[in-house]
Amino acid sequence: MARPDQTADSSVSTPSKLSPKRLYGFLAAAEMVTWALLIIAMVIKYGVGPEIYVRIFGLTHGAVFIAYGLVTIFVWANERWSASRGILGLATAIIPFATLPFERSMLRRGLLSDSWRLAPGGDAPRGPIEKVQALALRRPILSVLAGVVLVVVITSVLLYIGPPGGGN
């Protein structure tokens, strides 16, 4: 069954091992788990004292938070979500434990696909965002490496600026 936002000219691609559905589900769960670890670390810090756990899990959560945001944008383009739905997807990363319920909601509504729409053999890209995504899907290993580098660079810049809350 076609999604309501799928156009008549959308071709059906073969399911991908790392589909939008699987990738988004994994990162939504990872983001939620890292939130839990960070909150536990904060409780330990203010209860017992060692700050090292906040540093470790804060960095881990920060990197997963950024990765979730980037993947949300990538999936948003693939699924042709509305602006409000895409922004809501991004906003769920800010609220502890909201990413997985959002992902499950998108799954129930049929808004997460088993394949990438712009993968080779799929739809022709329209516009600059879809052209970049189609290029990324033609070179998946290079794209994953570029994504990891982007997460590292963004995380490094944010750490240089200073941790959230102005802590040391």
XYZ file of C-alpha atoms in Angstrom:
168
model
C 0.000 0.000 0.000
C 1.381 3.401 -0.985
C 1.938 6.078 1.613
C -0.474 9.027 1.362
C 2.410 11.378 0.524
C 3.843 9.097 -2.161
C 3.490 10.398 -5.698
C 2.093 8.366 -8.571
C 5.495 8.332 -10.302
C 7.269 6.837 -7.273
C 8.832 3.549 -8.240
C 9.175 0.712 -5.798
C 12.738 -0.148 -4.822
C 13.833 -3.428 -3.352
C 13.973 -3.414 0.449
C 17.292 -2.289 1.897
C 19.141 -3.989 4.746
C 19.648 -0.555 6.263
C 16.295 0.918 5.335
C 14.908 4.225 6.590
C 12.734 2.176 8.950
C 15.666 0.239 10.464
C 18.132 3.138 10.590
C 15.647 5.543 12.149
C 14.433 2.938 14.643
C 17.988 2.143 15.719
C 18.939 5.786 16.238
C 15.662 6.626 18.004
C 16.318 3.806 20.482
C 20.004 4.741 20.854
C 19.085 8.376 21.533
C 16.633 7.281 24.211
C 19.169 4.926 25.848
C 21.871 7.611 25.908
C 19.391 10.030 27.508
C 18.813 7.441 30.257
C 22.550 6.915 30.767
C 23.158 10.663 30.965
C 20.352 11.148 33.500
C 21.670 8.250 35.624
C 25.168 9.778 35.449
C 23.774 13.128 36.603
C 22.022 11.473 39.559
C 25.297 9.755 40.480
C 27.215 13.035 40.148
C 24.884 14.933 42.443
C 24.434 12.001 44.840
C 27.867 10.429 45.169
C 30.163 12.824 43.417
C 32.197 11.348 40.527
C 31.709 13.552 37.484
C 33.443 11.210 35.038
C 30.188 9.426 34.175
C 28.553 12.688 33.120
C 31.511 13.414 30.852
C 31.438 9.943 29.281
C 27.684 9.644 28.839
C 27.274 13.330 28.032
C 29.687 12.978 25.123
C 28.029 9.729 24.034
C 24.578 11.283 24.197
C 25.774 14.392 22.363
C 27.186 12.363 19.471
C 24.051 10.198 19.215
C 21.863 13.322 19.486
C 23.672 14.862 16.496
C 23.544 11.596 14.522
C 19.809 11.316 15.227
C 19.292 14.863 13.961
C 21.222 14.198 10.749
C 19.396 10.919 10.125
C 16.055 12.602 10.853
C 16.802 15.104 8.084
C 17.856 12.284 5.734
C 14.702 10.245 6.469
C 12.522 13.388 6.291
C 13.718 13.946 2.722
C 13.265 10.284 1.791
C 9.763 10.012 3.204
C 8.688 13.467 2.012
C 7.460 14.395 5.461
C 5.819 17.775 5.872
C 7.904 20.556 7.420
C 5.971 20.302 10.682
C 6.499 16.522 10.889
C 10.237 16.862 10.177
C 10.669 19.645 12.726
C 8.751 17.588 15.286
C 11.098 14.671 14.576
C 14.087 16.916 15.263
C 12.472 18.391 18.389
C 11.912 14.956 19.940
C 15.669 14.653 20.506
C 15.495 17.557 22.959
C 12.819 15.947 25.136
C 14.104 12.943 27.113
C 12.726 9.623 25.819
C 10.593 11.201 23.051
C 12.470 9.848 20.018
C 11.249 6.265 20.234
C 7.546 7.142 20.657
C 7.860 9.497 17.660
C 9.538 6.785 15.580
C 6.835 4.255 16.578
C 4.152 6.766 15.629
C 5.726 7.228 12.183
C 5.953 3.448 11.829
C 2.267 2.932 12.709
C 1.258 5.573 10.163
C 3.302 3.890 7.436
C 5.686 6.846 7.177
C 8.925 4.852 7.398
C 9.859 2.839 4.318
C 11.629 -0.464 3.787
C 13.737 1.087 1.022
C 15.340 4.363 0.044
C 13.193 6.203 -2.489
C 16.169 7.816 -4.247
C 18.444 4.748 -4.289
C 19.703 3.546 -7.673
C 16.694 2.253 -9.612
C 14.297 4.396 -7.573
C 12.834 7.857 -8.086
C 14.725 10.560 -9.941
C 15.878 13.278 -7.528
C 14.169 16.665 -7.670
C 15.888 19.627 -6.116
C 19.253 20.029 -4.404
C 18.432 18.106 -1.207
C 17.223 15.054 -3.119
C 20.262 15.225 -5.430
C 22.608 15.127 -2.436
C 20.636 12.247 -0.939
C 20.675 10.286 -4.222
C 24.446 10.794 -4.443
C 24.850 9.583 -0.847
C 22.757 6.482 -1.581
C 24.892 5.636 -4.629
C 28.000 5.573 -2.420
C 26.784 4.218 0.944
C 30.151 3.369 2.522
C 31.630 6.749 1.685
C 28.405 8.405 2.881
C 28.474 6.619 6.239
C 32.104 7.665 6.703
C 31.212 11.252 5.766
C 28.321 11.124 8.260
C 30.617 9.906 11.040
C 33.132 12.657 10.220
C 30.310 15.224 10.237
C 29.128 14.023 13.675
C 32.716 14.198 15.000
C 33.266 17.693 13.578
C 29.954 19.043 14.923
C 30.587 17.422 18.320
C 34.130 18.836 18.431
C 32.980 22.349 17.552
C 30.260 22.204 20.198
C 32.729 20.918 22.812
C 35.134 23.716 21.902
C 32.334 26.245 22.397
C 31.595 24.639 25.756
C 29.366 21.948 27.205
C 25.646 22.559 27.681
C 24.952 24.469 30.866
C 28.399 26.096 30.858
C 30.035 23.373 32.961
C 33.756 22.610 32.877
